[in-house]
């Protein structure tokens, strides 16, 4: 009896020693649960980062005492991407010494596969800073504009998705959708627009279709850091309205687009809407990490990536005035705007039912090549 008690003595003491950290952690977690949400998120950050970085699930035993790591998506959304993008933008404006330009730009060219033979100026010493290099122009013959097809690619990039818009939901990548109304924002009053809806309908998609028998189509083009960063008019159309959504500046690469639902609705974007010969037409430039700067050449009042903004807010501007009743006419292939690095272009437009895309998902495309035709 004494021997069994003697044997159980060390076991009890060991069990007590093992239970002590759990009790202490439970008390600590109880204190954390009483904290405000911002403070709780701040205190959970270090453990969460370690949870995902350390090998072999080193911190998984913490789950036994009630602790749960912040999700990867929530963790990524907490990164101050707007602040980082503004800092990157200022760094891009710093003039590089003449001797440093070639090695810096050569490293970028090698990393992202940039074809400098297409650049209007091939001499790397010509570009005073990274911003000028990112926004380099192309030789006129480098991107011939297709004259046969009615809609061309507005930029270089990769086709992420395309097709008809169904149930007011649009695919950002295969299997991951976002709301059309959340992306474009609520429709402005019918009186202010040159394209009244074909019929009154509760569906947001149907509100955008202006002619009987037409369908609504979409196309998503991802611009990688090594791509040509300017974008052009994809067709002959008239821009009547601009809506600017301040927002996050998360990465929009295809992997991230599969990971975060409604990514394009969270990010800062500039929506240009108007009409073409078949009805409603829109082009949206979506910002991304280090791409807070979105420039529209004819819109001098547009300022993106401001330090402060209200979540969910947007700013409207109409190009239809007393002096200009039609808006801004754009010709197919005409310069429209530019990004600082890479990002995403989303086209949403209506066309007759026999509109046919000349694309494959995942294919590389260049500005001026055909997107589709009737």
CSV table of C-alpha atoms in Angstrom, one decimal:
chain,number,residue,atom,x,y,z
A,1,UNK,CA,0.0,0.0,0.0
A,2,UNK,CA,2.8,2.4,1.0
A,3,UNK,CA,4.7,1.4,-2.2
A,4,UNK,CA,1.7,2.2,-4.4
A,5,UNK,CA,1.2,5.5,-2.7
A,6,UNK,CA,4.8,6.2,-3.1
A,7,UNK,CA,4.6,5.4,-6.8
A,8,UNK,CA,1.5,7.6,-7.2
A,9,UNK,CA,3.1,10.5,-5.5
A,10,UNK,CA,5.5,11.4,-8.4
A,11,UNK,CA,2.6,10.8,-10.8
A,12,UNK,CA,0.3,13.2,-9.0
A,13,UNK,CA,3.0,15.8,-8.7
A,14,UNK,CA,3.7,15.4,-12.4
A,15,UNK,CA,0.1,15.7,-13.3
A,16,UNK,CA,-0.2,18.8,-11.1
A,17,UNK,CA,2.8,20.3,-12.9
A,18,UNK,CA,1.2,19.5,-16.3
A,19,UNK,CA,-2.1,21.1,-15.3
A,20,UNK,CA,-0.6,24.2,-13.9
A,21,UNK,CA,0.2,25.9,-17.3
A,22,UNK,CA,-3.3,25.0,-18.5
A,23,UNK,CA,-4.8,26.7,-15.5
A,24,UNK,CA,-2.6,29.7,-15.9
A,25,UNK,CA,-3.4,29.9,-19.7
A,26,UNK,CA,-7.1,29.5,-19.0
A,27,UNK,CA,-6.9,32.4,-16.5
A,28,UNK,CA,-5.0,34.4,-19.1
A,29,UNK,CA,-7.4,33.6,-21.9
A,30,UNK,CA,-10.2,34.7,-19.6
A,31,UNK,CA,-8.5,38.0,-19.1
A,32,UNK,CA,-8.1,38.3,-22.9
A,33,UNK,CA,-11.8,37.6,-23.5
A,34,UNK,CA,-12.7,40.6,-21.3
A,35,UNK,CA,-10.5,43.0,-23.4
A,36,UNK,CA,-11.8,45.2,-26.2
A,37,UNK,CA,-11.8,43.7,-29.7
A,38,UNK,CA,-8.9,45.9,-31.0
A,39,UNK,CA,-6.8,45.1,-27.9
A,40,UNK,CA,-7.7,41.4,-28.2
A,41,UNK,CA,-6.6,41.3,-31.8
A,42,UNK,CA,-3.4,43.1,-31.0
A,43,UNK,CA,-2.6,40.7,-28.2
A,44,UNK,CA,-3.5,37.6,-30.3
A,45,UNK,CA,-1.2,38.7,-33.2
A,46,UNK,CA,2.1,37.4,-31.9
A,47,UNK,CA,0.8,33.9,-31.0
A,48,UNK,CA,-1.1,33.7,-34.3
A,49,UNK,CA,2.0,34.5,-36.3
A,50,UNK,CA,4.0,32.0,-34.4
A,51,UNK,CA,1.2,29.4,-34.8
A,52,UNK,CA,1.5,29.6,-38.6
A,53,UNK,CA,5.3,30.0,-38.8
A,54,UNK,CA,6.5,27.4,-36.3
A,55,UNK,CA,6.9,23.9,-37.7
A,56,UNK,CA,5.2,20.7,-36.6
A,57,UNK,CA,2.3,22.5,-35.0
A,58,UNK,CA,4.4,23.6,-32.0
A,59,UNK,CA,1.6,25.8,-30.6
A,60,UNK,CA,-1.3,23.4,-31.3
A,61,UNK,CA,-1.5,22.3,-27.6
A,62,UNK,CA,-2.8,25.8,-26.9
A,63,UNK,CA,-6.1,24.9,-28.6
A,64,UNK,CA,-6.7,22.4,-25.8
A,65,UNK,CA,-7.1,25.3,-23.4
A,66,UNK,CA,-9.5,27.3,-25.6
A,67,UNK,CA,-7.2,29.5,-27.6
A,68,UNK,CA,-7.9,29.8,-31.4
A,69,UNK,CA,-5.6,31.5,-33.9
A,70,UNK,CA,-6.9,34.4,-36.0
A,71,UNK,CA,-7.7,33.0,-39.5
A,72,UNK,CA,-5.1,33.6,-42.2
A,73,UNK,CA,-7.5,35.8,-44.1
A,74,UNK,CA,-8.2,38.0,-41.0
A,75,UNK,CA,-4.5,38.1,-40.3
A,76,UNK,CA,-3.8,39.3,-43.8
A,77,UNK,CA,-6.6,41.9,-43.8
A,78,UNK,CA,-5.0,43.3,-40.6
A,79,UNK,CA,-1.8,44.2,-42.5
A,80,UNK,CA,-1.7,48.0,-43.1
A,81,UNK,CA,-1.5,47.6,-46.9
A,82,UNK,CA,-2.6,51.2,-47.6
A,83,UNK,CA,0.3,52.6,-45.5
A,84,UNK,CA,2.8,50.2,-47.1
A,85,UNK,CA,1.5,51.2,-50.5
A,86,UNK,CA,2.0,54.9,-49.8
A,87,UNK,CA,5.5,54.3,-48.5
A,88,UNK,CA,6.3,52.2,-51.6
A,89,UNK,CA,4.9,55.1,-53.8
A,90,UNK,CA,7.2,57.6,-52.1
A,91,UNK,CA,10.2,55.2,-52.5
A,92,UNK,CA,9.4,54.9,-56.2
A,93,UNK,CA,9.7,58.7,-56.6
A,94,UNK,CA,13.2,58.8,-55.2
A,95,UNK,CA,15.7,59.6,-58.0
A,96,UNK,CA,18.3,56.8,-58.4
A,97,UNK,CA,22.0,57.7,-58.9
A,98,UNK,CA,23.0,57.2,-62.6
A,99,UNK,CA,25.3,54.3,-61.7
A,100,UNK,CA,22.6,52.5,-59.8
A,101,UNK,CA,19.9,52.5,-62.4
A,102,UNK,CA,21.1,49.7,-64.6
A,103,UNK,CA,21.7,47.1,-61.8
A,104,UNK,CA,18.3,47.9,-60.1
A,105,UNK,CA,16.3,47.8,-63.3
A,106,UNK,CA,18.1,44.8,-64.6
A,107,UNK,CA,17.2,42.9,-61.4
A,108,UNK,CA,13.6,43.8,-61.9
A,109,UNK,CA,13.7,42.8,-65.5
A,110,UNK,CA,15.2,39.4,-64.7
A,111,UNK,CA,12.7,38.8,-61.8
A,112,UNK,CA,9.5,39.6,-63.7
A,113,UNK,CA,10.5,38.8,-67.3
A,114,UNK,CA,10.1,42.3,-68.7
A,115,UNK,CA,10.6,42.7,-72.4
A,116,UNK,CA,12.5,46.0,-72.8
A,117,UNK,CA,12.7,45.6,-76.6
A,118,UNK,CA,9.1,46.7,-76.7
A,119,UNK,CA,9.8,49.9,-74.6
A,120,UNK,CA,9.8,53.2,-76.4
A,121,UNK,CA,13.1,54.0,-74.6
A,122,UNK,CA,15.3,50.9,-74.1
A,123,UNK,CA,18.1,52.7,-72.3
A,124,UNK,CA,17.8,52.0,-68.6
A,125,UNK,CA,19.7,55.1,-67.6
A,126,UNK,CA,16.8,57.2,-69.1
A,127,UNK,CA,14.4,56.3,-66.2
A,128,UNK,CA,15.2,58.5,-63.2
A,129,UNK,CA,13.2,56.4,-60.7
A,130,UNK,CA,11.2,53.2,-60.3
A,131,UNK,CA,8.0,55.0,-61.0
A,132,UNK,CA,9.1,56.2,-64.4
A,133,UNK,CA,10.3,52.6,-65.2
A,134,UNK,CA,7.0,51.1,-64.1
A,135,UNK,CA,5.1,53.5,-66.3
A,136,UNK,CA,7.3,53.2,-69.4
A,137,UNK,CA,5.6,53.6,-72.8
A,138,UNK,CA,5.8,51.1,-75.6
A,139,UNK,CA,6.9,51.6,-79.2
A,140,UNK,CA,3.9,52.4,-81.5
A,141,UNK,CA,4.2,49.2,-83.5
A,142,UNK,CA,4.6,47.0,-80.4
A,143,UNK,CA,0.8,46.7,-79.8
A,144,UNK,CA,-1.2,46.8,-83.0
A,145,UNK,CA,-4.9,47.3,-82.3
A,146,UNK,CA,-7.2,44.7,-83.8
A,147,UNK,CA,-9.7,46.4,-86.1
A,148,UNK,CA,-11.9,43.4,-86.9
A,149,UNK,CA,-13.3,42.6,-83.4
A,150,UNK,CA,-15.5,45.1,-81.5
A,151,UNK,CA,-13.9,44.6,-78.1
A,152,UNK,CA,-10.1,44.4,-77.5
A,153,UNK,CA,-8.0,43.8,-74.5
A,154,UNK,CA,-7.4,47.2,-72.7
A,155,UNK,CA,-4.1,46.0,-71.3
A,156,UNK,CA,-1.5,43.3,-71.1
A,157,UNK,CA,-2.2,40.6,-68.6
A,158,UNK,CA,-3.7,37.2,-67.8
A,159,UNK,CA,-7.4,36.3,-68.3
A,160,UNK,CA,-8.7,35.2,-65.0
A,161,UNK,CA,-12.4,34.8,-65.9
A,162,UNK,CA,-15.0,35.8,-68.5
A,163,UNK,CA,-18.5,35.0,-69.6
A,164,UNK,CA,-22.1,35.9,-68.9
A,165,UNK,CA,-23.1,37.5,-65.6
A,166,UNK,CA,-25.7,35.3,-63.9
A,167,UNK,CA,-27.8,36.0,-60.8
A,168,UNK,CA,-26.0,39.3,-60.3
A,169,UNK,CA,-22.9,37.4,-59.3
A,170,UNK,CA,-19.5,37.6,-61.0
A,171,UNK,CA,-16.6,35.2,-60.8
A,172,UNK,CA,-13.3,36.7,-59.8
A,173,UNK,CA,-11.7,33.3,-60.4
A,174,UNK,CA,-13.3,30.0,-61.0
A,175,UNK,CA,-15.6,29.1,-58.1
A,176,UNK,CA,-15.2,32.3,-56.2
A,177,UNK,CA,-17.8,35.0,-56.8
A,178,UNK,CA,-18.6,38.6,-55.8
A,179,UNK,CA,-21.8,40.6,-55.8
A,180,UNK,CA,-22.2,42.8,-58.9
A,181,UNK,CA,-24.0,45.5,-56.9
A,182,UNK,CA,-21.3,45.5,-54.2
A,183,UNK,CA,-18.6,45.9,-56.9
A,184,UNK,CA,-20.2,48.7,-58.9
A,185,UNK,CA,-22.2,50.3,-56.1
A,186,UNK,CA,-25.9,51.3,-56.2
A,187,UNK,CA,-27.1,52.6,-59.4
A,188,UNK,CA,-27.4,56.4,-59.8
A,189,UNK,CA,-30.8,57.9,-60.6
A,190,UNK,CA,-32.1,56.9,-64.0
A,191,UNK,CA,-32.6,60.6,-64.9
A,192,UNK,CA,-28.8,61.2,-64.7
A,193,UNK,CA,-27.9,58.4,-67.0
A,194,UNK,CA,-28.0,58.2,-70.8
A,195,UNK,CA,-28.9,54.5,-70.7
A,196,UNK,CA,-32.3,53.9,-69.0
A,197,UNK,CA,-33.1,50.2,-68.2
A,198,UNK,CA,-35.1,48.2,-70.7
A,199,UNK,CA,-37.7,47.4,-68.1
A,200,UNK,CA,-38.2,48.0,-64.4
A,201,UNK,CA,-36.9,45.0,-62.4
A,202,UNK,CA,-35.6,44.3,-59.0
A,203,UNK,CA,-32.5,42.4,-60.2
A,204,UNK,CA,-29.4,44.6,-60.3
A,205,UNK,CA,-28.2,42.8,-63.4
A,206,UNK,CA,-31.5,43.6,-65.2
A,207,UNK,CA,-31.2,47.3,-64.2
A,208,UNK,CA,-27.9,47.5,-66.2
A,209,UNK,CA,-29.4,45.9,-69.4
A,210,UNK,CA,-30.7,48.7,-71.5
A,211,UNK,CA,-32.1,46.8,-74.5
A,212,UNK,CA,-34.4,43.9,-74.9
A,213,UNK,CA,-32.6,40.6,-75.9
A,214,UNK,CA,-29.2,41.7,-74.6
A,215,UNK,CA,-27.1,39.9,-72.0
A,216,UNK,CA,-24.6,41.1,-69.5
A,217,UNK,CA,-21.0,40.0,-69.9
A,218,UNK,CA,-17.8,40.3,-67.8
A,219,UNK,CA,-14.0,39.8,-68.3
A,220,UNK,CA,-11.3,40.0,-65.6
A,221,UNK,CA,-7.7,40.7,-66.6
A,222,UNK,CA,-4.8,40.5,-64.1
A,223,UNK,CA,-1.8,42.6,-64.7
A,224,UNK,CA,1.4,41.1,-63.3
A,225,UNK,CA,4.3,43.4,-62.1
A,226,UNK,CA,6.3,42.7,-65.3
A,227,UNK,CA,3.4,43.7,-67.6
A,228,UNK,CA,2.9,46.9,-69.4
A,229,UNK,CA,1.1,49.1,-66.8
A,230,UNK,CA,-1.0,51.5,-68.9
A,231,UNK,CA,-4.5,50.6,-69.9
A,232,UNK,CA,-6.5,51.7,-73.0
A,233,UNK,CA,-10.1,52.0,-74.2
A,234,UNK,CA,-11.3,48.5,-75.1
A,235,UNK,CA,-13.9,49.8,-77.6
A,236,UNK,CA,-15.5,52.9,-79.0
A,237,UNK,CA,-17.7,54.2,-76.1
A,238,UNK,CA,-18.6,57.3,-74.1
A,239,UNK,CA,-17.7,57.6,-70.4
A,240,UNK,CA,-20.4,59.5,-68.5
A,241,UNK,CA,-19.7,58.7,-64.8
A,242,UNK,CA,-16.9,57.9,-62.4
A,243,UNK,CA,-17.3,56.2,-59.0
A,244,UNK,CA,-14.2,55.9,-56.7
A,245,UNK,CA,-14.3,53.4,-53.9
A,246,UNK,CA,-11.5,54.0,-51.3
A,247,UNK,CA,-10.7,50.6,-49.7
A,248,UNK,CA,-8.1,48.1,-48.9
A,249,UNK,CA,-5.1,47.4,-51.1
A,250,UNK,CA,-4.7,43.6,-50.8
A,251,UNK,CA,-2.9,41.6,-53.4
A,252,UNK,CA,-5.0,40.7,-56.4
A,253,UNK,CA,-2.9,37.8,-57.8
A,254,UNK,CA,-4.9,34.7,-58.8
A,255,UNK,CA,-3.8,32.8,-55.6
A,256,UNK,CA,-5.2,35.6,-53.4
A,257,UNK,CA,-8.3,35.9,-55.5
A,258,UNK,CA,-9.1,32.2,-54.7
A,259,UNK,CA,-8.4,32.7,-51.0
A,260,UNK,CA,-10.5,35.9,-50.2
A,261,UNK,CA,-14.1,36.1,-51.3
A,262,UNK,CA,-15.2,39.4,-52.8
A,263,UNK,CA,-11.6,40.6,-52.9
A,264,UNK,CA,-12.4,43.1,-55.6
A,265,UNK,CA,-15.2,44.6,-53.5
A,266,UNK,CA,-12.8,45.1,-50.6
A,267,UNK,CA,-10.0,46.8,-52.6
A,268,UNK,CA,-9.8,50.4,-53.7
A,269,UNK,CA,-11.2,50.8,-57.3
A,270,UNK,CA,-12.2,53.3,-59.9
A,271,UNK,CA,-15.4,52.4,-61.8
A,272,UNK,CA,-16.0,54.2,-65.2
A,273,UNK,CA,-19.4,53.7,-66.6
A,274,UNK,CA,-21.0,54.8,-69.9
A,275,UNK,CA,-22.5,53.3,-73.0
A,276,UNK,CA,-21.4,51.9,-76.3
A,277,UNK,CA,-23.4,51.0,-79.4
A,278,UNK,CA,-24.9,48.0,-77.7
A,279,UNK,CA,-25.9,49.7,-74.4
A,280,UNK,CA,-24.2,49.7,-71.0
A,281,UNK,CA,-20.4,49.5,-70.7
A,282,UNK,CA,-18.1,49.8,-67.7
A,283,UNK,CA,-14.4,49.5,-67.1
A,284,UNK,CA,-13.1,49.2,-63.5
A,285,UNK,CA,-9.5,49.6,-62.4
A,286,UNK,CA,-8.9,47.7,-59.2
A,287,UNK,CA,-6.0,48.7,-56.9
A,288,UNK,CA,-3.7,46.3,-55.1
A,289,UNK,CA,-0.8,46.2,-52.7
A,290,UNK,CA,1.8,48.8,-53.8
A,291,UNK,CA,-0.7,49.9,-56.4
A,292,UNK,CA,-2.6,52.6,-54.5
A,293,UNK,CA,-2.0,55.0,-57.4
A,294,UNK,CA,-4.7,54.7,-60.1
A,295,UNK,CA,-4.6,57.4,-62.7
A,296,UNK,CA,-7.3,58.3,-65.3
A,297,UNK,CA,-5.8,60.7,-67.8
A,298,UNK,CA,-8.9,62.8,-68.4
A,299,UNK,CA,-9.9,62.9,-64.7
A,300,UNK,CA,-7.7,65.4,-62.8
A,301,UNK,CA,-10.0,65.4,-59.8
A,302,UNK,CA,-9.3,61.8,-59.0
A,303,UNK,CA,-7.0,61.1,-56.0
A,304,UNK,CA,-6.5,57.6,-54.8
A,305,UNK,CA,-4.9,56.0,-51.7
A,306,UNK,CA,-5.7,58.9,-49.4
A,307,UNK,CA,-4.6,58.4,-45.8
A,308,UNK,CA,-8.1,58.5,-44.4
A,309,UNK,CA,-11.4,57.2,-45.7
A,310,UNK,CA,-14.7,55.8,-44.4
A,311,UNK,CA,-15.2,52.1,-45.0
A,312,UNK,CA,-17.9,51.4,-47.6
A,313,UNK,CA,-17.9,55.0,-48.8
A,314,UNK,CA,-17.6,56.1,-52.4
A,315,UNK,CA,-17.3,59.3,-54.4
A,316,UNK,CA,-19.3,60.0,-57.6
A,317,UNK,CA,-18.4,62.4,-60.4
A,318,UNK,CA,-20.4,63.0,-63.6
A,319,UNK,CA,-18.7,63.9,-66.8
A,320,UNK,CA,-22.1,64.9,-68.2
A,321,UNK,CA,-22.5,68.7,-67.7
A,322,UNK,CA,-24.5,71.5,-69.2
A,323,UNK,CA,-21.7,72.2,-71.6
A,324,UNK,CA,-21.1,68.5,-72.4
A,325,UNK,CA,-24.3,66.5,-72.6
A,326,UNK,CA,-22.7,63.3,-73.8
A,327,UNK,CA,-19.6,62.7,-71.6
A,328,UNK,CA,-16.1,61.8,-72.6
A,329,UNK,CA,-15.9,60.0,-76.0
A,330,UNK,CA,-13.2,57.3,-76.1
A,331,UNK,CA,-11.9,55.6,-79.3
A,332,UNK,CA,-10.8,51.9,-79.3
A,333,UNK,CA,-7.1,51.7,-78.3
A,334,UNK,CA,-6.9,55.3,-77.0
A,335,UNK,CA,-4.9,55.9,-73.8
A,336,UNK,CA,-7.2,55.8,-70.8
A,337,UNK,CA,-5.1,55.4,-67.6
A,338,UNK,CA,-2.2,53.7,-65.7
A,339,UNK,CA,-1.3,51.8,-62.6
A,340,UNK,CA,1.8,52.0,-60.6
A,341,UNK,CA,3.0,48.4,-60.7
A,342,UNK,CA,0.4,45.7,-61.5
A,343,UNK,CA,-3.3,45.2,-60.8
A,344,UNK,CA,-6.6,44.2,-62.3
A,345,UNK,CA,-9.0,45.4,-65.0
A,346,UNK,CA,-12.7,44.3,-64.9
A,347,UNK,CA,-15.0,44.9,-67.9
A,348,UNK,CA,-18.7,44.6,-67.4
A,349,UNK,CA,-20.9,45.3,-70.4
A,350,UNK,CA,-24.0,44.4,-72.2
A,351,UNK,CA,-24.1,43.0,-75.7
A,352,UNK,CA,-26.5,40.9,-77.9
A,353,UNK,CA,-26.8,37.2,-77.1
A,354,UNK,CA,-24.6,36.2,-80.0
A,355,UNK,CA,-21.5,38.0,-78.5
A,356,UNK,CA,-18.6,35.5,-78.5
A,357,UNK,CA,-15.4,35.7,-76.5
A,358,UNK,CA,-12.2,34.7,-78.3
A,359,UNK,CA,-10.5,33.7,-75.1
A,360,UNK,CA,-9.4,30.8,-72.8
A,361,UNK,CA,-9.3,31.1,-69.0
A,362,UNK,CA,-5.7,31.5,-67.9
A,363,UNK,CA,-4.3,32.6,-71.2
A,364,UNK,CA,-1.9,35.5,-71.6
A,365,UNK,CA,-3.1,38.5,-73.6
A,366,UNK,CA,-1.7,41.8,-74.8
A,367,UNK,CA,-3.3,45.2,-75.3
A,368,UNK,CA,-4.9,45.4,-78.7
A,369,UNK,CA,-5.7,41.7,-79.1
A,370,UNK,CA,-9.3,40.6,-79.5
A,371,UNK,CA,-11.5,39.9,-76.5
A,372,UNK,CA,-14.6,39.1,-78.4
A,373,UNK,CA,-17.0,40.1,-81.2
A,374,UNK,CA,-20.5,39.6,-82.7
